[in-house]
Amino acid sequence: MNKRMLLTILALVMVLAACSTNSGGSNNGNKPATTPPATSSGDSGTAKPTEKIYVPLISKGFQHQFWQAVKMGAERAATEYGVEITFEGPETESQVDKQLEMLQVALDKKPSAIGLAALDSQASIPLLQRAQDAGIPIIAFDSGVDSDIPISLVTTDNVAAAGSAADKMAELIGGEGEVAIIVHDQTSRTGIDRRDGFVQRIEEAHPNIKIVDIQYGGGDHLKSTDLAKAIIQAYPNLKGFFGANEGSAIGILNAVTELKAEGDITIIGYDSGQAQLDAIRSGLMAGAISQNPVGIGYETVKAAVAAARGESVPEHIDSGYVWYDQSNMDEEDIKAVLYE
């Protein structure tokens, strides 16, 4: 073999070696090759798809139209953000133990976040501590708890809203006389704040009005009816009645109708629902405070999704409130927050 042929063979060997090295994926020697795309769980690769966010929402109840409107807003946000939610609550707003069982079941499912409208501002704290220890963010909605465990509270300023109801009551009864209150409970934050907001405004701004009785009907319209009838019979000079939620207000309406006291007692409610809307249109009820239940549901899911993704969430999200009566209930901005 002559020298020229030997050099030709050596050159050919070097070319073949270089081609073999490049086919192995050296990415031209600049940086490592990119990671292959993630495979589905059924493929042979080790990468897993991103888990879908799941947020259970546990409300105070399910029987009032208010909670159906909250659910509607929550479902709207779930669709928009592409997440899974569930929405449930006990049969009545007095079933604290039932709500705690629902919270326990939700925790066992290891969700991405939890939304809770607590029936009792303290009873749920041990379970919420478990959630915090497990790294599950809690979004309180409608009613908070006596703890800083929830990272956000989506609610109406119930003290201010009930204060507005007190001012309306004073205006409508001429600034003096006896009034009474039916509240849904004295354990939830909403019950406490609506009661105190009404009472404090009367005491501070309307000294000639006397609150003669406060009773608690558990948000049940039948129980609230019996309580309201007893108050009306005990105080024949009663001029005004405030119902602090949908069930309370309907109970007062029933009592006034059954005792044929229409026109003698000024009724102010809270929330809306078909019965209250009909009563306001007919003149049996003077007016009511409405929250924005659809907005509460929407903002709760929105905050839960942000928290599950590790994003910052405001500590308080004010969902707002309005006063509505015959004069404005058909206006577009008012109709938007009323539910039937």
mmCIF file of C-alpha atoms in Angstrom:
data_model
loop_
_atom_site.group_PDB
_atom_site.id
_atom_site.type_symbol
_atom_site.label_atom_id
_atom_site.label_comp_id
_atom_site.label_asym_id
_atom_site.label_seq_id
_atom_site.Cartn_x
_atom_site.Cartn_y
_atom_site.Cartn_z
ATOM 1 C CA MET A 1 0.000 0.000 0.000
ATOM 2 C CA ASN A 2 1.490 3.278 -1.042
ATOM 3 C CA LYS A 3 1.574 6.363 1.132
ATOM 4 C CA ARG A 4 -1.174 8.203 -0.819
ATOM 5 C CA MET A 5 -3.622 5.318 -0.390
ATOM 6 C CA LEU A 6 -2.881 5.055 3.350
ATOM 7 C CA LEU A 7 -3.630 8.745 3.876
ATOM 8 C CA THR A 8 -6.924 8.405 1.972
ATOM 9 C CA ILE A 9 -8.051 5.504 4.193
ATOM 10 C CA LEU A 10 -7.164 7.409 7.388
ATOM 11 C CA ALA A 11 -9.132 10.442 6.237
ATOM 12 C CA LEU A 12 -12.183 8.285 5.475
ATOM 13 C CA VAL A 13 -12.051 6.691 8.955
ATOM 14 C CA MET A 14 -11.966 10.126 10.640
ATOM 15 C CA VAL A 15 -15.046 11.319 8.654
ATOM 16 C CA LEU A 16 -17.053 8.223 9.586
ATOM 17 C CA ALA A 17 -16.137 8.641 13.280
ATOM 18 C CA ALA A 18 -17.297 12.280 13.305
ATOM 19 C CA CYS A 19 -20.643 11.371 11.688
ATOM 20 C CA SER A 20 -21.219 8.671 14.306
ATOM 21 C CA THR A 21 -20.613 11.135 17.175
ATOM 22 C CA ASN A 22 -23.066 13.755 15.797
ATOM 23 C CA SER A 23 -25.849 11.177 15.382
ATOM 24 C CA GLY A 24 -25.657 10.525 19.158
ATOM 25 C CA GLY A 25 -27.233 13.921 19.999
ATOM 26 C CA SER A 26 -24.362 16.101 21.120
ATOM 27 C CA ASN A 27 -26.420 19.221 20.116
ATOM 28 C CA ASN A 28 -23.343 20.565 18.344
ATOM 29 C CA GLY A 29 -21.451 20.720 21.644
ATOM 30 C CA ASN A 30 -23.134 23.980 22.818
ATOM 31 C CA LYS A 31 -25.682 22.746 25.504
ATOM 32 C CA PRO A 32 -27.456 19.533 26.485
ATOM 33 C CA ALA A 33 -30.377 18.426 24.391
ATOM 34 C CA THR A 34 -33.797 19.569 25.554
ATOM 35 C CA THR A 35 -35.841 17.236 27.755
ATOM 36 C CA PRO A 36 -38.332 15.135 25.783
ATOM 37 C CA PRO A 37 -41.961 16.249 26.160
ATOM 38 C CA ALA A 38 -43.942 14.826 29.070
ATOM 39 C CA THR A 39 -45.867 11.691 28.269
ATOM 40 C CA SER A 40 -49.363 10.800 29.385
ATOM 41 C CA SER A 41 -49.806 8.489 32.347
ATOM 42 C CA GLY A 42 -50.401 5.559 29.998
ATOM 43 C CA ASP A 43 -47.070 5.987 28.165
ATOM 44 C CA SER A 44 -43.831 4.331 29.124
ATOM 45 C CA GLY A 45 -42.140 7.624 30.043
ATOM 46 C CA THR A 46 -41.757 8.747 33.661
ATOM 47 C CA ALA A 47 -43.162 12.267 33.343
ATOM 48 C CA LYS A 48 -46.777 12.857 34.562
ATOM 49 C CA PRO A 49 -49.336 15.413 33.355
ATOM 50 C CA THR A 50 -50.119 18.428 35.504
ATOM 51 C CA GLU A 51 -52.896 17.545 37.977
ATOM 52 C CA LYS A 52 -56.134 19.463 37.574
ATOM 53 C CA ILE A 53 -57.012 21.876 40.363
ATOM 54 C CA TYR A 54 -59.862 20.635 42.559
ATOM 55 C CA VAL A 55 -61.638 22.960 45.007
ATOM 56 C CA PRO A 56 -64.524 21.782 47.236
ATOM 57 C CA LEU A 57 -66.783 24.583 48.468
ATOM 58 C CA ILE A 58 -68.735 23.995 51.680
ATOM 59 C CA SER A 59 -71.528 26.485 52.282
ATOM 60 C CA LYS A 60 -73.733 27.135 55.291
ATOM 61 C CA GLY A 61 -76.690 25.495 53.652
ATOM 62 C CA PHE A 62 -78.335 24.602 50.413
ATOM 63 C CA GLN A 63 -81.982 25.372 50.992
ATOM 64 C CA HIS A 64 -82.037 29.116 50.313
ATOM 65 C CA GLN A 65 -81.869 30.677 46.875
ATOM 66 C CA PHE A 66 -78.930 32.733 48.113
ATOM 67 C CA TRP A 67 -76.700 29.645 48.170
ATOM 68 C CA GLN A 68 -77.909 28.562 44.753
ATOM 69 C CA ALA A 69 -76.780 31.950 43.438
ATOM 70 C CA VAL A 70 -73.381 31.543 45.142
ATOM 71 C CA LYS A 71 -73.079 28.127 43.504
ATOM 72 C CA MET A 72 -73.895 29.660 40.130
ATOM 73 C CA GLY A 73 -71.054 32.167 40.480
ATOM 74 C CA ALA A 74 -68.640 29.448 41.619
ATOM 75 C CA GLU A 75 -69.487 27.267 38.626
ATOM 76 C CA ARG A 76 -69.002 30.222 36.302
ATOM 77 C CA ALA A 77 -65.475 30.782 37.654
ATOM 78 C CA ALA A 78 -64.679 27.059 37.536
ATOM 79 C CA THR A 79 -65.561 26.979 33.845
ATOM 80 C CA GLU A 80 -63.566 30.115 33.117
ATOM 81 C CA TYR A 81 -60.454 28.902 34.935
ATOM 82 C CA GLY A 82 -60.734 25.279 33.833
ATOM 83 C CA VAL A 83 -60.850 23.769 37.330
ATOM 84 C CA GLU A 84 -63.046 21.227 39.088
ATOM 85 C CA ILE A 85 -65.260 22.233 42.018
ATOM 86 C CA THR A 86 -67.934 20.695 44.203
ATOM 87 C CA PHE A 87 -70.504 22.703 46.152
ATOM 88 C CA GLU A 88 -72.441 21.389 49.135
ATOM 89 C CA GLY A 89 -73.918 22.400 52.471
ATOM 90 C CA PRO A 90 -76.083 20.954 55.245
ATOM 91 C CA GLU A 91 -79.862 20.865 55.019
ATOM 92 C CA THR A 92 -80.266 23.685 57.541
ATOM 93 C CA GLU A 93 -77.988 26.405 58.861
ATOM 94 C CA SER A 94 -78.118 24.992 62.368
ATOM 95 C CA GLN A 95 -76.321 21.747 61.468
ATOM 96 C CA VAL A 96 -72.802 22.660 62.526
ATOM 97 C CA ASP A 97 -71.798 19.019 63.053
ATOM 98 C CA LYS A 98 -72.985 18.091 59.555
ATOM 99 C CA GLN A 99 -70.921 20.892 58.060
ATOM 100 C CA LEU A 100 -67.847 19.719 59.982
ATOM 101 C CA GLU A 101 -68.340 16.214 58.566
ATOM 102 C CA MET A 102 -68.389 17.694 55.063
ATOM 103 C CA LEU A 103 -65.188 19.592 55.786
ATOM 104 C CA GLN A 104 -63.546 16.394 57.052
ATOM 105 C CA VAL A 105 -64.500 14.527 53.876
ATOM 106 C CA ALA A 106 -63.166 17.383 51.757
ATOM 107 C CA LEU A 107 -59.840 17.290 53.608
ATOM 108 C CA ASP A 108 -59.534 13.539 53.079
ATOM 109 C CA LYS A 109 -59.695 14.101 49.315
ATOM 110 C CA LYS A 110 -56.505 16.216 49.496
ATOM 111 C CA PRO A 111 -57.856 19.090 47.384
ATOM 112 C CA SER A 112 -55.875 21.955 45.897
ATOM 113 C CA ALA A 113 -57.732 24.465 48.109
ATOM 114 C CA ILE A 114 -60.990 24.643 50.095
ATOM 115 C CA GLY A 115 -63.730 27.273 50.246
ATOM 116 C CA LEU A 116 -65.673 27.434 53.534
ATOM 117 C CA ALA A 117 -68.636 29.490 54.730
ATOM 118 C CA ALA A 118 -68.448 28.550 58.404
ATOM 119 C CA LEU A 119 -71.633 28.045 60.419
ATOM 120 C CA ASP A 120 -69.650 28.429 63.622
ATOM 121 C CA SER A 121 -66.756 30.850 63.810
ATOM 122 C CA GLN A 122 -64.755 28.561 66.123
ATOM 123 C CA ALA A 123 -65.894 24.950 65.690
ATOM 124 C CA SER A 124 -64.089 24.420 62.382
ATOM 125 C CA ILE A 125 -60.689 25.711 63.548
ATOM 126 C CA PRO A 126 -59.159 22.277 64.437
ATOM 127 C CA LEU A 127 -59.957 20.970 60.946
ATOM 128 C CA LEU A 128 -58.674 24.161 59.363
ATOM 129 C CA GLN A 129 -55.428 23.672 61.290
ATOM 130 C CA ARG A 130 -55.148 20.228 59.695
ATOM 131 C CA ALA A 131 -55.600 21.816 56.298
ATOM 132 C CA GLN A 132 -52.916 24.377 57.009
ATOM 133 C CA ASP A 133 -50.525 21.660 58.201
ATOM 134 C CA ALA A 134 -51.161 19.785 54.948
ATOM 135 C CA GLY A 135 -50.485 22.890 52.866
ATOM 136 C CA ILE A 136 -54.099 23.237 51.693
ATOM 137 C CA PRO A 137 -55.076 26.938 51.456
ATOM 138 C CA ILE A 138 -58.466 27.930 52.882
ATOM 139 C CA ILE A 139 -60.635 30.648 51.356
ATOM 140 C CA ALA A 140 -63.436 31.766 53.678
ATOM 141 C CA PHE A 141 -66.557 33.063 51.967
ATOM 142 C CA ASP A 142 -69.678 34.805 53.246
ATOM 143 C CA SER A 143 -68.683 34.181 56.866
ATOM 144 C CA GLY A 144 -65.205 34.041 58.394
ATOM 145 C CA VAL A 145 -63.768 32.263 61.423
ATOM 146 C CA ASP A 146 -61.974 33.444 64.551
ATOM 147 C CA SER A 147 -58.592 32.481 63.154
ATOM 148 C CA ASP A 148 -55.999 33.734 60.701
ATOM 149 C CA ILE A 149 -55.773 30.322 59.006
ATOM 150 C CA PRO A 150 -57.957 31.330 56.020
ATOM 151 C CA ILE A 151 -55.723 33.295 53.698
ATOM 152 C CA SER A 152 -58.630 35.312 52.322
ATOM 153 C CA LEU A 153 -62.228 36.208 53.169
ATOM 154 C CA VAL A 154 -64.744 36.897 50.406
ATOM 155 C CA THR A 155 -67.724 38.602 51.971
ATOM 156 C CA THR A 156 -70.030 41.571 52.300
ATOM 157 C CA ASP A 157 -69.199 44.213 54.902
ATOM 158 C CA ASN A 158 -72.108 42.983 56.993
ATOM 159 C CA VAL A 159 -71.654 45.540 59.769
ATOM 160 C CA ALA A 160 -71.922 48.413 57.298
ATOM 161 C CA ALA A 161 -74.783 46.776 55.390
ATOM 162 C CA ALA A 162 -76.843 46.168 58.533
ATOM 163 C CA GLY A 163 -76.082 49.731 59.615
ATOM 164 C CA SER A 164 -77.615 50.935 56.350
ATOM 165 C CA ALA A 165 -80.691 48.822 57.094
ATOM 166 C CA ALA A 166 -80.945 50.505 60.507
ATOM 167 C CA ASP A 167 -80.808 53.955 58.921
ATOM 168 C CA LYS A 168 -83.569 52.974 56.486
ATOM 169 C CA MET A 169 -85.668 51.630 59.338
ATOM 170 C CA ALA A 170 -85.279 54.900 61.262
ATOM 171 C CA GLU A 171 -86.265 56.893 58.199
ATOM 172 C CA LEU A 172 -89.340 54.779 57.497
ATOM 173 C CA ILE A 173 -90.756 54.735 61.059
ATOM 174 C CA GLY A 174 -90.186 58.424 61.691
ATOM 175 C CA GLY A 175 -87.115 58.127 63.921
ATOM 176 C CA GLU A 176 -88.871 56.689 66.982
ATOM 177 C CA GLY A 177 -90.656 53.613 68.254
ATOM 178 C CA GLU A 178 -90.066 49.940 69.039
ATOM 179 C CA VAL A 179 -88.351 47.529 66.663
ATOM 180 C CA ALA A 180 -87.258 43.887 66.829
ATOM 181 C CA ILE A 181 -84.798 41.628 65.023
ATOM 182 C CA ILE A 182 -84.790 38.008 63.856
ATOM 183 C CA VAL A 183 -81.234 36.783 63.149
ATOM 184 C CA HIS A 184 -80.236 33.464 61.607
ATOM 185 C CA ASP A 185 -77.723 32.619 64.352
ATOM 186 C CA GLN A 186 -75.361 34.006 66.948
ATOM 187 C CA THR A 187 -72.378 31.790 66.113
ATOM 188 C CA SER A 188 -71.519 32.643 62.502
ATOM 189 C CA ARG A 189 -69.666 35.810 61.595
ATOM 190 C CA THR A 190 -72.536 36.999 59.401
ATOM 191 C CA GLY A 191 -75.110 36.547 62.139
ATOM 192 C CA ILE A 192 -72.975 38.375 64.673
ATOM 193 C CA ASP A 193 -72.014 41.216 62.321
ATOM 194 C CA ARG A 194 -75.525 41.848 60.985
ATOM 195 C CA ARG A 195 -76.997 41.871 64.469
ATOM 196 C CA ASP A 196 -74.293 44.124 65.861
ATOM 197 C CA GLY A 197 -74.254 46.417 62.823
ATOM 198 C CA PHE A 198 -77.987 47.070 63.141
ATOM 199 C CA VAL A 199 -77.953 47.437 66.932
ATOM 200 C CA GLN A 200 -74.911 49.711 67.038
ATOM 201 C CA ARG A 201 -76.264 52.079 64.381
ATOM 202 C CA ILE A 202 -79.604 52.374 66.184
ATOM 203 C CA GLU A 203 -77.882 53.063 69.505
ATOM 204 C CA GLU A 204 -75.422 55.560 68.049
ATOM 205 C CA ALA A 205 -77.602 57.472 65.591
ATOM 206 C CA HIS A 206 -81.241 56.900 66.542
ATOM 207 C CA PRO A 207 -81.699 57.242 70.311
ATOM 208 C CA ASN A 208 -85.502 57.429 70.127
ATOM 209 C CA ILE A 209 -85.758 53.937 68.671
ATOM 210 C CA LYS A 210 -85.795 51.019 71.106
ATOM 211 C CA ILE A 211 -84.843 47.464 70.137
ATOM 212 C CA VAL A 212 -87.233 45.407 72.270
ATOM 213 C CA ASP A 213 -86.200 41.868 71.278
ATOM 214 C CA ILE A 214 -83.628 39.858 69.301
ATOM 215 C CA GLN A 215 -84.319 36.222 68.489
ATOM 216 C CA TYR A 216 -82.462 33.552 66.497
ATOM 217 C CA GLY A 217 -84.321 31.343 64.028
ATOM 218 C CA GLY A 218 -81.471 29.331 62.549
ATOM 219 C CA GLY A 219 -82.280 30.679 59.086
ATOM 220 C CA ASP A 220 -85.395 28.471 59.079
ATOM 221 C CA HIS A 221 -88.491 30.343 57.914
ATOM 222 C CA LEU A 222 -90.886 28.177 59.949
ATOM 223 C CA LYS A 223 -89.024 28.684 63.209
ATOM 224 C CA SER A 224 -88.576 32.373 62.388
ATOM 225 C CA THR A 225 -92.315 32.670 61.776
ATOM 226 C CA ASP A 226 -93.113 31.361 65.254
ATOM 227 C CA LEU A 227 -90.550 33.656 66.863
ATOM 228 C CA ALA A 228 -91.834 36.704 64.984
ATOM 229 C CA LYS A 229 -95.451 35.953 65.920
ATOM 230 C CA ALA A 230 -94.489 35.706 69.590
ATOM 231 C CA ILE A 231 -92.679 39.062 69.444
ATOM 232 C CA ILE A 232 -95.560 40.815 67.680
ATOM 233 C CA GLN A 233 -98.000 39.512 70.277
ATOM 234 C CA ALA A 234 -95.713 40.524 73.149
ATOM 235 C CA TYR A 235 -95.149 44.053 71.814
ATOM 236 C CA PRO A 236 -98.412 45.421 70.368
ATOM 237 C CA ASN A 237 -96.774 48.797 69.654
ATOM 238 C CA LEU A 238 -94.026 47.306 67.501
ATOM 239 C CA LYS A 239 -93.301 49.555 64.523
ATOM 240 C CA GLY A 240 -90.440 47.782 62.744
ATOM 241 C CA PHE A 241 -88.919 44.361 62.140
ATOM 242 C CA PHE A 242 -85.507 43.500 60.658
ATOM 243 C CA GLY A 243 -84.829 40.014 59.267
ATOM 244 C CA ALA A 244 -81.087 39.401 58.992
ATOM 245 C CA ASN A 245 -81.164 36.778 56.229
ATOM 246 C CA GLU A 246 -83.546 35.259 53.694
ATOM 247 C CA GLY A 247 -85.134 32.702 56.035
ATOM 248 C CA SER A 248 -85.482 35.224 58.856
ATOM 249 C CA ALA A 249 -87.148 37.800 56.601
ATOM 250 C CA ILE A 250 -89.588 35.255 55.144
ATOM 251 C CA GLY A 251 -90.514 34.180 58.668
ATOM 252 C CA ILE A 252 -91.326 37.786 59.575
ATOM 253 C CA LEU A 253 -93.394 38.179 56.417
ATOM 254 C CA ASN A 254 -95.370 35.043 57.288
ATOM 255 C CA ALA A 255 -95.979 36.222 60.864
ATOM 256 C CA VAL A 256 -97.178 39.675 59.833
ATOM 257 C CA THR A 257 -99.526 38.158 57.258
ATOM 258 C CA GLU A 258 -100.917 35.505 59.596
ATOM 259 C CA LEU A 259 -101.562 38.079 62.335
ATOM 260 C CA LYS A 260 -103.054 40.510 59.805
ATOM 261 C CA ALA A 261 -100.591 43.225 60.796
ATOM 262 C CA GLU A 262 -99.886 44.376 57.245
ATOM 263 C CA GLY A 263 -99.362 48.119 57.149
ATOM 264 C CA ASP A 264 -98.747 48.348 60.896
ATOM 265 C CA ILE A 265 -95.181 47.017 60.933
ATOM 266 C CA THR A 266 -92.330 48.148 58.671
ATOM 267 C CA ILE A 267 -90.340 45.121 57.491
ATOM 268 C CA ILE A 268 -86.769 45.290 56.233
ATOM 269 C CA GLY A 269 -85.019 42.160 55.005
ATOM 270 C CA TYR A 270 -81.597 40.925 53.955
ATOM 271 C CA ASP A 271 -80.702 39.005 50.759
ATOM 272 C CA SER A 272 -83.365 38.556 48.096
ATOM 273 C CA GLY A 273 -85.153 35.474 46.762
ATOM 274 C CA GLN A 274 -88.585 35.314 45.151
ATOM 275 C CA ALA A 275 -90.614 35.703 48.356
ATOM 276 C CA GLN A 276 -88.851 38.924 49.341
ATOM 277 C CA LEU A 277 -88.986 40.339 45.830
ATOM 278 C CA ASP A 278 -92.726 39.673 45.651
ATOM 279 C CA ALA A 279 -93.272 41.205 49.095
ATOM 280 C CA ILE A 280 -91.407 44.383 48.134
ATOM 281 C CA ARG A 281 -93.333 44.722 44.886
ATOM 282 C CA SER A 282 -96.614 44.332 46.776
ATOM 283 C CA GLY A 283 -95.613 46.782 49.505
ATOM 284 C CA LEU A 284 -95.661 44.232 52.336
ATOM 285 C CA MET A 285 -91.894 44.637 52.811
ATOM 286 C CA ALA A 286 -90.328 48.095 52.642
ATOM 287 C CA GLY A 287 -87.029 46.955 51.138
ATOM 288 C CA ALA A 288 -83.951 44.861 51.765
ATOM 289 C CA ILE A 289 -80.187 44.674 51.638
ATOM 290 C CA SER A 290 -78.818 42.413 48.933
ATOM 291 C CA GLN A 291 -75.359 40.999 48.795
ATOM 292 C CA ASN A 292 -73.809 39.920 45.517
ATOM 293 C CA PRO A 293 -74.054 36.128 45.865
ATOM 294 C CA VAL A 294 -72.961 35.347 42.315
ATOM 295 C CA GLY A 295 -69.923 37.558 42.881
ATOM 296 C CA ILE A 296 -69.157 35.821 46.175
ATOM 297 C CA GLY A 297 -69.068 32.410 44.483
ATOM 298 C CA TYR A 298 -67.022 33.670 41.558
ATOM 299 C CA GLU A 299 -64.433 35.482 43.700
ATOM 300 C CA THR A 300 -64.080 32.513 46.055
ATOM 301 C CA VAL A 301 -63.119 30.145 43.253
ATOM 302 C CA LYS A 302 -60.895 32.776 41.648
ATOM 303 C CA ALA A 303 -59.010 33.266 44.936
ATOM 304 C CA ALA A 304 -58.772 29.505 45.528
ATOM 305 C CA VAL A 305 -57.242 28.948 42.096
ATOM 306 C CA ALA A 306 -54.683 31.694 42.667
ATOM 307 C CA ALA A 307 -53.778 30.248 46.076
ATOM 308 C CA ALA A 308 -53.448 26.731 44.660
ATOM 309 C CA ARG A 309 -51.021 28.095 42.071
ATOM 310 C CA GLY A 310 -48.941 29.803 44.737
ATOM 311 C CA GLU A 311 -50.006 33.303 43.742
ATOM 312 C CA SER A 312 -50.721 36.080 46.230
ATOM 313 C CA VAL A 313 -54.351 36.575 47.302
ATOM 314 C CA PRO A 314 -55.875 39.635 49.050
ATOM 315 C CA GLU A 315 -56.711 39.040 52.706
ATOM 316 C CA HIS A 316 -60.155 40.544 52.240
ATOM 317 C CA ILE A 317 -62.316 40.684 49.116
ATOM 318 C CA ASP A 318 -65.383 42.895 49.545
ATOM 319 C CA SER A 319 -68.195 41.614 47.343
ATOM 320 C CA GLY A 320 -70.383 44.678 48.002
ATOM 321 C CA TYR A 321 -74.067 45.242 48.842
ATOM 322 C CA VAL A 322 -77.033 47.356 47.733
ATOM 323 C CA TRP A 323 -80.305 48.629 49.202
ATOM 324 C CA TYR A 324 -83.269 47.846 46.977
ATOM 325 C CA ASP A 325 -86.973 48.673 47.166
ATOM 326 C CA GLN A 326 -89.867 49.404 44.808
ATOM 327 C CA SER A 327 -88.139 52.499 43.482
ATOM 328 C CA ASN A 328 -84.967 50.863 42.157
ATOM 329 C CA MET A 329 -85.341 47.076 42.031
ATOM 330 C CA ASP A 330 -85.876 47.072 38.257
ATOM 331 C CA GLU A 331 -82.763 49.091 37.492
ATOM 332 C CA GLU A 332 -80.162 47.076 35.614
ATOM 333 C CA ASP A 333 -77.356 47.435 38.167
ATOM 334 C CA ILE A 334 -79.696 46.373 40.988
ATOM 335 C CA LYS A 335 -81.273 43.502 39.071
ATOM 336 C CA ALA A 336 -77.801 42.137 38.431
ATOM 337 C CA VAL A 337 -77.315 41.243 42.128
ATOM 338 C CA LEU A 338 -80.850 40.022 42.897
ATOM 339 C CA TYR A 339 -81.730 36.355 42.635
ATOM 340 C CA GLU A 340 -85.100 34.654 42.412
#
